[in-house]
Short mmCIF file of C-alpha atoms and ligand atoms in Angstrom, two decimals:
data_model
loop_
_atom_site.label_atom_id
_atom_site.label_comp_id
_atom_site.label_asym_id
_atom_site.label_seq_id
_atom_site.Cartn_x
_atom_site.Cartn_y
_atom_site.Cartn_z
CA MET A 1 108.39 66.77 -47.22
CA LYS A 2 105.01 65.96 -48.71
CA LYS A 3 102.60 68.87 -48.55
CA SER A 4 99.15 68.01 -47.34
CA SER A 5 95.79 69.71 -47.35
CA VAL A 6 94.89 68.55 -43.87
CA VAL A 7 91.95 70.64 -42.73
CA SER A 8 92.93 70.62 -39.06
CA ARG A 9 96.29 72.24 -39.83
CA SER A 10 95.07 75.15 -41.89
CA GLY A 11 96.24 78.50 -40.54
CA ARG A 12 98.40 77.46 -37.62
CA PHE A 13 100.98 75.45 -39.56
CA ALA A 14 103.55 76.53 -42.09
CA SER A 15 103.81 73.03 -43.51
CA GLY A 16 101.96 69.75 -43.64
CA PRO A 17 103.14 66.83 -41.53
CA ALA A 18 106.18 64.87 -42.69
CA ALA A 19 105.13 61.98 -44.87
CA GLU A 20 106.24 59.48 -42.25
CA VAL A 21 104.27 61.31 -39.57
CA ALA A 22 101.18 61.31 -41.75
CA ASP A 23 101.68 57.64 -42.37
CA PHE A 24 102.24 56.91 -38.69
CA SER A 25 99.21 58.82 -37.52
CA GLN A 26 96.59 58.03 -40.14
CA SER A 27 93.65 55.91 -39.09
CA ILE A 28 91.75 55.88 -42.37
CA SER A 29 93.12 52.43 -43.14
CA PHE A 30 90.89 51.04 -40.40
CA ASP A 31 88.38 53.70 -39.36
CA TRP A 32 86.92 54.01 -42.87
CA ARG A 33 84.48 51.37 -41.77
CA LEU A 34 82.79 53.92 -39.52
CA TRP A 35 81.69 55.88 -42.62
CA GLN A 36 78.00 55.07 -42.42
CA HIS A 37 77.80 56.09 -38.80
CA ASP A 38 79.94 59.17 -39.38
CA ILE A 39 77.46 60.31 -42.02
CA LEU A 40 74.48 59.54 -39.76
CA GLY A 41 76.06 61.60 -37.02
CA SER A 42 76.75 64.49 -39.39
CA LEU A 43 73.19 64.43 -40.71
CA ALA A 44 71.82 64.70 -37.16
CA HIS A 45 74.32 67.40 -36.20
CA ALA A 46 73.47 69.38 -39.35
CA ALA A 47 69.74 69.13 -38.67
CA MET A 48 70.37 70.48 -35.19
CA LEU A 49 72.56 73.31 -36.53
CA GLN A 50 69.68 74.32 -38.78
CA LYS A 51 67.28 74.18 -35.85
CA ILE A 52 69.43 76.61 -33.85
CA GLY A 53 69.96 78.92 -36.82
CA VAL A 54 73.57 78.13 -37.75
CA LEU A 55 72.51 76.63 -41.09
CA THR A 56 69.73 77.82 -43.37
CA LYS A 57 67.22 75.30 -44.68
CA THR A 58 68.86 75.51 -48.09
CA GLU A 59 72.29 74.88 -46.61
CA LEU A 60 70.96 71.93 -44.68
CA SER A 61 69.46 70.33 -47.78
CA ALA A 62 72.67 70.92 -49.70
CA ILE A 63 74.67 69.25 -46.91
CA ARG A 64 72.20 66.37 -46.79
CA ARG A 65 72.41 65.83 -50.52
CA GLY A 66 76.18 66.03 -50.41
CA LEU A 67 76.50 63.55 -47.57
CA GLU A 68 74.04 61.16 -49.18
CA GLN A 69 75.93 61.34 -52.44
CA ILE A 70 79.22 60.65 -50.66
CA GLY A 71 77.56 57.73 -48.87
CA GLU A 72 76.43 56.34 -52.22
CA GLU A 73 79.93 56.59 -53.61
CA ILE A 74 81.49 54.92 -50.59
CA ALA A 75 78.92 52.12 -50.67
CA THR A 76 79.62 51.45 -54.33
CA GLY A 77 83.39 51.69 -53.97
CA ARG A 78 83.74 54.88 -56.00
CA PHE A 79 84.95 57.10 -53.17
CA GLU A 80 88.63 57.85 -52.99
CA TRP A 81 89.97 57.68 -49.43
CA LYS A 82 92.92 60.00 -48.91
CA PRO A 83 95.43 58.94 -46.25
CA GLU A 84 96.72 62.53 -46.02
CA LEU A 85 93.30 63.44 -44.62
CA GLU A 86 94.06 61.18 -41.67
CA ASP A 87 90.73 59.67 -40.80
CA VAL A 88 87.19 58.95 -41.86
CA HIS A 89 85.89 62.19 -40.33
CA MET A 90 88.27 64.44 -42.27
CA ASN A 91 87.87 62.50 -45.49
CA ILE A 92 84.13 62.87 -45.53
CA GLU A 93 84.05 66.46 -44.31
CA ALA A 94 86.74 67.62 -46.74
CA GLU A 95 84.98 66.00 -49.67
CA LEU A 96 81.65 67.48 -48.61
CA THR A 97 83.11 70.95 -48.32
CA LYS A 98 84.64 70.61 -51.77
CA ARG A 99 81.19 69.94 -53.17
CA VAL A 100 79.00 72.02 -50.87
CA PRO A 101 80.25 75.38 -49.56
CA ALA A 102 78.01 75.11 -46.49
CA GLY A 103 79.96 71.98 -45.60
CA ALA A 104 82.42 74.38 -44.00
CA LYS A 105 79.82 75.09 -41.31
CA LEU A 106 79.19 71.43 -40.47
CA HIS A 107 81.96 71.20 -37.89
CA THR A 108 80.52 74.08 -35.85
CA ALA A 109 80.74 73.22 -32.15
CA ARG A 110 81.96 69.74 -32.97
CA SER A 111 85.37 68.17 -32.55
CA ARG A 112 86.66 64.92 -33.91
CA ASN A 113 86.94 63.99 -30.25
CA ASP A 114 83.19 63.89 -29.67
CA GLN A 115 82.63 62.86 -33.27
CA VAL A 116 84.71 59.71 -33.03
CA ALA A 117 83.14 58.83 -29.68
CA LEU A 118 79.74 59.22 -31.33
CA ASP A 119 80.64 57.19 -34.43
CA VAL A 120 81.97 54.28 -32.42
CA ARG A 121 78.91 54.23 -30.17
CA LEU A 122 76.63 54.22 -33.21
CA TRP A 123 78.69 51.49 -34.85
CA LEU A 124 78.82 49.40 -31.71
CA ARG A 125 75.06 49.56 -31.20
CA ASP A 126 74.55 47.86 -34.56
CA GLU A 127 77.34 45.42 -33.85
CA ILE A 128 75.86 44.42 -30.49
CA ALA A 129 72.43 43.90 -32.02
CA ALA A 130 73.96 41.70 -34.73
CA LEU A 131 76.02 39.71 -32.23
CA VAL A 132 73.04 39.14 -29.94
CA SER A 133 71.10 37.61 -32.80
CA GLU A 134 74.07 35.41 -33.76
CA VAL A 135 74.30 34.24 -30.16
CA HIS A 136 70.61 33.32 -30.27
CA ALA A 137 71.21 31.42 -33.50
CA LEU A 138 73.99 29.44 -31.83
CA GLN A 139 71.69 28.70 -28.91
CA ARG A 140 69.10 27.43 -31.39
CA SER A 141 71.71 25.19 -33.04
CA LEU A 142 72.57 23.69 -29.66
CA VAL A 143 68.92 23.16 -28.74
CA GLU A 144 68.17 21.59 -32.12
CA LEU A 145 71.11 19.21 -31.90
CA GLY A 146 70.01 18.26 -28.37
CA ALA A 147 66.35 17.86 -29.32
CA SER A 148 67.07 15.69 -32.34
CA ASN A 149 69.14 13.39 -30.11
CA ALA A 150 66.89 13.63 -27.09
CA GLU A 151 67.28 9.96 -26.15
CA VAL A 152 71.08 9.95 -26.25
CA ILE A 153 72.83 9.53 -22.91
CA ILE A 154 76.55 10.07 -22.44
CA PRO A 155 78.86 9.99 -19.45
CA GLY A 156 79.14 13.34 -17.73
CA TYR A 157 82.72 14.12 -16.73
CA THR A 158 84.57 15.80 -13.91
CA HIS A 159 88.37 15.95 -14.12
CA LEU A 160 87.74 14.50 -17.59
CA GLN A 161 86.98 11.22 -15.79
CA ARG A 162 83.64 9.50 -16.24
CA ALA A 163 81.38 10.68 -13.43
CA GLN A 164 77.62 10.29 -13.85
CA PRO A 165 75.29 9.79 -16.83
CA VAL A 166 73.70 12.82 -18.46
CA TYR A 167 71.59 13.33 -21.51
CA PHE A 168 73.67 14.62 -24.40
CA ALA A 169 71.07 17.39 -24.63
CA HIS A 170 71.73 18.34 -21.01
CA HIS A 171 75.41 18.84 -21.80
CA LEU A 172 74.52 21.05 -24.77
CA LEU A 173 71.99 23.01 -22.74
CA ALA A 174 74.75 23.97 -20.30
CA TYR A 175 76.18 26.07 -23.16
CA VAL A 176 72.76 27.48 -23.96
CA GLU A 177 72.65 28.79 -20.38
CA MET A 178 76.14 30.35 -20.67
CA LEU A 179 75.20 32.00 -23.94
CA GLU A 180 72.00 33.32 -22.42
CA ARG A 181 74.03 35.14 -19.77
CA ASP A 182 76.32 36.41 -22.52
CA GLY A 183 73.33 37.81 -24.38
CA GLY A 184 72.19 39.51 -21.19
CA ARG A 185 75.63 41.04 -20.66
CA LEU A 186 75.59 42.36 -24.23
CA GLU A 187 72.23 43.96 -23.58
CA ASP A 188 73.47 45.52 -20.33
CA CYS A 189 76.46 46.85 -22.19
CA TYR A 190 74.20 48.24 -24.93
CA ALA A 191 72.48 50.50 -22.41
CA ARG A 192 75.79 52.21 -21.63
CA VAL A 193 76.84 52.36 -25.29
CA ASN A 194 73.54 54.01 -26.08
CA VAL A 195 74.41 57.46 -24.72
CA CYS A 196 75.12 60.39 -27.04
CA PRO A 197 78.44 62.21 -26.47
CA LEU A 198 77.97 64.80 -29.24
CA GLY A 199 78.13 68.31 -27.84
CA SER A 200 81.12 67.46 -25.64
CA GLY A 201 83.25 69.24 -28.23
CA ALA A 202 86.99 68.78 -27.95
CA LEU A 203 86.67 68.42 -24.16
CA ALA A 204 84.75 71.45 -22.91
CA GLY A 205 81.46 71.57 -24.77
CA SER A 206 80.69 74.71 -26.72
CA THR A 207 79.50 78.26 -26.32
CA MET A 208 76.98 77.60 -29.08
CA PRO A 209 73.41 76.87 -27.95
CA LEU A 210 73.40 73.28 -29.17
CA ASP A 211 70.32 71.12 -28.73
CA ARG A 212 71.94 67.93 -27.53
CA GLU A 213 68.62 66.19 -26.77
CA PHE A 214 67.47 66.82 -30.30
CA VAL A 215 70.59 65.16 -31.74
CA ALA A 216 70.26 62.26 -29.31
CA LYS A 217 66.64 61.64 -30.29
CA GLN A 218 67.47 61.86 -33.98
CA LEU A 219 70.07 59.15 -33.54
CA GLY A 220 67.96 56.89 -31.36
CA PHE A 221 69.91 57.53 -28.17
CA ILE A 222 66.83 57.02 -26.04
CA ASP A 223 65.98 54.80 -23.11
CA GLU A 224 63.00 52.47 -22.86
CA ALA A 225 60.75 55.35 -21.90
CA GLY A 226 61.88 57.34 -24.94
CA ARG A 227 63.97 59.80 -22.93
CA PRO A 228 67.10 61.08 -24.72
CA GLN A 229 70.35 59.75 -23.25
CA ILE A 230 73.25 62.22 -23.37
CA THR A 231 76.60 62.24 -21.60
CA GLN A 232 76.68 64.51 -18.53
CA ASN A 233 80.31 65.57 -18.45
CA SER A 234 82.11 66.81 -21.55
CA MET A 235 85.54 65.63 -20.38
CA ASP A 236 84.22 62.16 -19.70
CA GLY A 237 82.22 62.33 -22.92
CA VAL A 238 85.32 62.54 -25.12
CA SER A 239 87.60 60.23 -23.18
CA ASP A 240 85.28 57.50 -21.94
CA ARG A 241 85.99 54.16 -23.54
CA ASP A 242 84.38 52.08 -20.78
CA PHE A 243 81.66 51.02 -23.16
CA MET A 244 84.29 49.49 -25.46
CA VAL A 245 85.94 47.73 -22.54
CA GLU A 246 82.60 46.32 -21.50
CA PHE A 247 81.93 45.05 -24.99
CA CYS A 248 85.41 43.56 -25.26
CA ALA A 249 85.09 41.96 -21.83
CA THR A 250 81.72 40.47 -22.63
CA SER A 251 83.06 39.29 -25.96
CA ALA A 252 86.12 37.79 -24.27
CA LEU A 253 83.83 35.80 -22.03
CA ILE A 254 81.83 34.66 -25.05
CA ALA A 255 85.09 33.61 -26.68
CA VAL A 256 86.04 31.69 -23.55
CA HIS A 257 82.66 29.95 -23.52
CA LEU A 258 83.10 29.10 -27.19
CA SER A 259 86.56 27.75 -26.52
CA ARG A 260 85.10 25.34 -23.97
CA LEU A 261 82.39 24.22 -26.36
CA ALA A 262 85.06 23.87 -29.04
CA GLU A 263 87.14 21.71 -26.74
CA ASP A 264 84.19 19.40 -26.03
CA VAL A 265 83.49 19.12 -29.75
CA ILE A 266 87.15 18.34 -30.45
CA LEU A 267 87.17 15.61 -27.80
CA TRP A 268 83.88 14.14 -28.98
CA PHE A 269 85.14 14.10 -32.57
CA SER A 270 88.33 12.22 -31.66
CA SER A 271 88.52 8.48 -32.39
CA GLU A 272 88.90 7.94 -28.65
CA PHE A 273 85.43 9.37 -27.92
CA ASN A 274 83.80 9.14 -31.35
CA PHE A 275 80.55 10.59 -29.97
CA ILE A 276 79.88 12.85 -32.96
CA LYS A 277 80.42 13.15 -36.67
CA ILE A 278 81.02 16.55 -38.23
CA ALA A 279 80.01 16.89 -41.88
CA ASP A 280 82.91 17.01 -44.35
CA ALA A 281 82.16 20.62 -45.27
CA TYR A 282 82.98 21.65 -41.70
CA THR A 283 86.21 19.70 -41.36
CA THR A 284 89.54 19.88 -43.14
CA GLY A 285 92.11 17.37 -44.28
CA SER A 286 95.83 16.99 -43.83
CA SER A 287 98.32 17.79 -46.58
CA LEU A 288 100.32 14.73 -45.60
CA MET A 289 98.09 12.17 -43.88
CA PRO A 290 95.38 11.01 -46.27
CA GLN A 291 93.14 9.58 -43.55
CA LYS A 292 92.81 12.79 -41.52
CA LYS A 293 89.63 14.72 -40.93
CA ASN A 294 90.21 17.58 -38.55
CA PRO A 295 87.77 19.72 -36.55
CA ASP A 296 89.42 22.99 -37.60
CA VAL A 297 86.37 25.19 -37.07
CA ALA A 298 86.36 24.21 -33.41
CA GLU A 299 90.15 24.45 -33.12
CA LEU A 300 90.26 27.92 -34.66
CA THR A 301 87.43 29.04 -32.43
CA ARG A 302 89.35 27.75 -29.42
CA GLY A 303 92.49 29.47 -30.69
CA LYS A 304 90.88 32.78 -31.55
CA SER A 305 89.77 33.24 -27.95
CA GLY A 306 93.42 34.18 -27.36
CA ARG A 307 93.32 37.29 -29.49
CA VAL A 308 89.94 38.33 -28.13
CA ILE A 309 91.28 38.15 -24.57
CA GLY A 310 94.37 39.98 -25.84
CA ASN A 311 92.22 42.77 -27.27
CA LEU A 312 90.59 43.30 -23.90
CA VAL A 313 93.95 43.48 -22.16
CA ALA A 314 95.30 45.82 -24.86
CA LEU A 315 92.36 48.16 -24.40
CA LEU A 316 92.64 48.23 -20.62
CA THR A 317 96.36 48.86 -20.89
CA LEU A 318 95.72 51.65 -23.37
CA LEU A 319 93.44 53.39 -20.88
CA LYS A 320 95.49 52.77 -17.76
CA GLY A 321 97.03 55.99 -16.48
CA LEU A 322 95.80 58.04 -19.45
CA PRO A 323 95.37 61.65 -18.31
CA MET A 324 92.23 63.61 -19.10
CA THR A 325 90.92 64.00 -21.71
CA TYR A 326 91.29 62.94 -25.31
CA ASN A 327 94.80 61.75 -26.12
CA ARG A 328 95.81 60.39 -29.47
CA ASP A 329 96.53 57.08 -27.77
CA LEU A 330 92.79 56.56 -27.98
CA GLN A 331 93.02 56.07 -31.72
CA GLU A 332 94.53 52.69 -30.88
CA ASP A 333 91.18 51.55 -29.47
CA LYS A 334 89.45 50.90 -32.76
CA GLU A 335 91.49 48.06 -34.23
CA ARG A 336 91.17 46.12 -30.99
CA LEU A 337 87.43 46.76 -30.90
CA PHE A 338 86.91 45.89 -34.56
CA ASP A 339 88.98 42.75 -34.27
CA THR A 340 87.03 41.58 -31.25
CA ALA A 341 83.69 42.25 -32.92
CA ASP A 342 84.70 40.55 -36.18
CA THR A 343 86.37 37.59 -34.53
CA VAL A 344 83.66 36.79 -32.01
CA ARG A 345 80.87 37.23 -34.54
CA ALA A 346 82.61 34.87 -36.97
CA CYS A 347 83.29 32.28 -34.25
CA VAL A 348 79.68 32.30 -33.05
CA ARG A 349 78.39 32.00 -36.61
CA LEU A 350 80.77 29.21 -37.61
CA MET A 351 80.19 27.18 -34.46
CA ALA A 352 76.43 27.39 -35.07
CA ALA A 353 76.88 26.26 -38.67
CA MET A 354 79.21 23.45 -37.66
CA LEU A 355 76.76 22.17 -35.03
CA ALA A 356 73.93 22.29 -37.56
CA ASN A 357 76.10 19.93 -39.62
CA THR A 358 76.96 17.56 -36.82
CA SER A 359 75.38 14.19 -36.11
CA VAL A 360 75.61 11.97 -33.05
CA ASN A 361 76.93 8.41 -32.99
CA ALA A 362 74.14 7.10 -30.80
CA THR A 363 75.53 3.56 -30.50
CA VAL A 364 78.94 4.73 -29.35
CA CYS A 365 77.34 7.09 -26.82
CA ALA A 366 75.08 4.31 -25.55
CA ALA A 367 78.07 2.01 -25.08
CA ALA A 368 79.95 4.68 -23.12
CA ALA A 369 76.89 5.53 -21.03
CA SER A 370 76.30 1.86 -20.19
CA ASP A 371 79.38 1.84 -17.96
CA PRO A 372 77.80 0.78 -14.63
CA LEU A 373 80.40 2.72 -12.66
CA LEU A 374 78.53 5.86 -13.72
CA LEU A 375 75.80 4.71 -11.35
CA ALA A 376 78.02 4.18 -8.29
CA THR A 377 76.53 7.30 -6.73
CA ASP A 378 73.04 5.95 -7.42
CA LEU A 379 74.10 2.81 -5.58
CA ALA A 380 75.07 4.91 -2.56
CA ASP A 381 71.72 6.73 -2.77
CA TYR A 382 70.04 3.28 -2.81
CA LEU A 383 71.66 2.50 0.54
CA VAL A 384 70.79 5.95 1.90
CA LYS A 385 67.15 5.35 0.99
CA LYS A 386 67.38 2.20 3.11
CA GLY A 387 68.48 4.28 6.06
CA MET A 388 72.28 4.17 5.84
CA PRO A 389 74.15 7.44 6.56
CA PHE A 390 75.66 8.76 3.33
CA ARG A 391 79.26 8.69 4.55
CA LYS A 392 78.92 4.99 5.33
CA ALA A 393 77.13 4.33 2.02
CA HIS A 394 80.00 6.07 0.20
CA HIS A 395 82.46 3.75 1.96
CA VAL A 396 80.40 0.59 1.29
CA VAL A 397 80.01 1.37 -2.41
CA GLY A 398 83.72 2.12 -2.57
CA ALA A 399 84.32 -1.41 -1.30
CA VAL A 400 81.88 -2.82 -3.88
CA VAL A 401 83.70 -0.95 -6.68
CA ALA A 402 87.04 -2.28 -5.41
CA LEU A 403 85.68 -5.82 -5.39
CA ALA A 404 84.35 -5.45 -8.93
CA GLU A 405 87.70 -4.15 -10.05
CA LYS A 406 89.60 -6.95 -8.33
CA SER A 407 87.36 -9.67 -9.72
CA GLY A 408 87.43 -8.10 -13.19
CA GLN A 409 83.64 -7.89 -13.26
CA PRO A 410 81.47 -4.97 -14.14
CA LEU A 411 79.69 -3.53 -11.10
CA ASN A 412 76.28 -4.70 -12.27
CA ARG A 413 77.47 -8.29 -12.78
CA LEU A 414 78.32 -8.89 -9.13
CA SER A 415 76.08 -11.44 -7.41
CA LEU A 416 73.78 -10.64 -4.52
CA ALA A 417 76.13 -12.70 -2.37
CA ASP A 418 79.01 -10.41 -3.43
CA PHE A 419 77.01 -7.33 -2.44
CA GLN A 420 75.81 -8.81 0.82
CA GLY A 421 79.31 -10.00 1.62
CA ILE A 422 80.19 -6.33 1.88
CA ASP A 423 76.98 -5.10 3.53
CA ARG A 424 73.75 -6.84 4.50
CA THR A 425 71.68 -3.79 3.59
CA PHE A 426 71.79 -4.82 -0.09
CA THR A 427 68.76 -6.87 -1.18
CA THR A 428 67.56 -8.36 -4.47
CA ASP A 429 66.27 -5.01 -5.71
CA VAL A 430 69.89 -3.80 -6.02
CA THR A 431 69.83 -4.81 -9.71
CA SER A 432 67.22 -2.11 -10.42
CA VAL A 433 69.85 0.54 -9.65
CA PHE A 434 71.66 -0.34 -12.86
CA ASP A 435 68.73 0.19 -15.18
CA LEU A 436 69.98 3.35 -16.91
CA LYS A 437 66.58 4.48 -18.21
CA LYS A 438 65.09 4.21 -14.72
CA ALA A 439 68.13 5.88 -13.25
CA MET A 440 67.61 8.86 -15.55
CA SER A 441 63.93 9.08 -14.68
CA ARG A 442 64.86 9.26 -10.99
CA ARG A 443 66.61 12.59 -11.50
CA LYS A 444 63.75 14.94 -10.91
CA LEU A 445 65.35 18.08 -9.54
CA THR A 446 65.21 21.33 -11.45
CA GLY A 447 68.45 21.58 -13.38
CA ALA A 448 69.19 17.85 -13.14
CA PRO A 449 69.71 15.66 -16.22
CA GLY A 450 66.50 13.70 -15.59
CA THR A 451 64.33 12.42 -18.42
CA LEU A 452 61.40 14.71 -17.75
CA GLU A 453 63.49 17.63 -16.64
CA VAL A 454 65.67 17.68 -19.77
CA ARG A 455 62.56 17.41 -21.92
CA LYS A 456 61.10 20.35 -20.03
CA GLN A 457 64.27 22.39 -20.48
CA LEU A 458 64.42 21.64 -24.20
CA ALA A 459 60.80 22.75 -24.55
CA ARG A 460 61.47 25.90 -22.52
CA TRP A 461 64.44 26.86 -24.69
CA LYS A 462 62.66 26.05 -27.94
CA LYS A 463 59.91 28.43 -26.94
CA ALA A 464 62.24 31.11 -25.62
CA LEU A 465 64.40 31.09 -28.76
CA ALA A 466 61.57 30.80 -31.30
N1 LIG B 1 91.22 59.44 -35.66
C1 LIG B 1 91.04 59.92 -34.33
C2 LIG B 1 90.80 58.79 -33.37
O1 LIG B 1 90.46 57.75 -33.81
C3 LIG B 1 89.88 60.85 -34.29
C4 LIG B 1 90.01 61.89 -33.23
C5 LIG B 1 91.20 62.71 -33.51
N2 LIG B 1 91.27 63.85 -32.65
C6 LIG B 1 92.35 64.61 -32.60
N3 LIG B 1 92.32 65.62 -31.81
N4 LIG B 1 93.41 64.37 -33.29
O2 LIG B 1 90.96 58.91 -32.17
#
């Protein structure tokens, strides 16, 4: 059995853990990435310990210097992580204590249970801020692509069947709206991440007169009014992972939104649609078929939504039925959280880059949008404006469409006699219905794909995202 110098076992244990147990239970292989936030948390905790008289000023400066030095070494890859020290918290503390005797006082009134909750909250705050700005960048990419193709009209689809014409920009702006809600959800989630659990101890706080507000303020756990935010129940403080679930749920929804955008891009890039061209740098080839150019960025983004949804389910399952308070099960939270954060951030970034390197085949789009059937509903509205009840108009236009189909003519090539043969309400002005430009200018409702309205929305988003 391999002996270990695990700090948490000193005294109580006659031997270190079996090598296979140490291997099974270590988390350093993935939680090392919390090191910066672990050090930040320790610096704040140490400052507070000095304030309440547990550390002298000299001890505090020695601890500070030691932690900063360790941080330097980690940042430059010179720090040796020891798996036998289990996790990031033990690795840093043990190394500090080796260098600075006062390091042995650092863990006063602190447990790894509140420490890890603190570290993850600190880490996640940065992660959320970074993701929010990536989401905004993706929104900008969408707006830019829409704005630089502002005249392009494509068929809008329901059931993946041609339905009604929309500006290409309008289609893209639908995703800008989704992403805006995603950004809002991330910000909501941030408010609940931004609460300091330090001082919860292992589960029951401490008999030491800690200044929890002081630590919270030091670490920026404050609300908009500058009031320190600290957890109000020590048992909840060490075992709450709701904030991770919220982040993973929000991220899963982002991934789902991205998968829909990816699917549209994949369809548009197919020879069948051919609405867009993605620059070579953002496509890949086939090892066998020399002609292939594949939209792999979009496909991978669509595919990766699976693991992000999986991470959310894994996390919920991890928490389900878990008794109070901290249980080692909770160590399983971090890989799911990290994977979600890394995956979603990469997908958002790559989709933005891909869209910035995408152009629109305006002629192909124009040809698709010129399908007069897209204006069948406009034709019904034309009859309604002449006083016909909509249900009847729907029926009449249905008959017109059937006639066009039977005679092998496009809807807009039927003669006035053809129209009037079905209903006398049609007059010579019926041809004006099929003027696509005019049809688009008739869509004036807020949220509709009308010429002015889409221009207004593009301008609104440009300003909002500037
Ligand atoms: N590595 C642990 C985790 O990620 C830190 C907390 C360990 N606490 C304990 N009592 N063993 O959950």
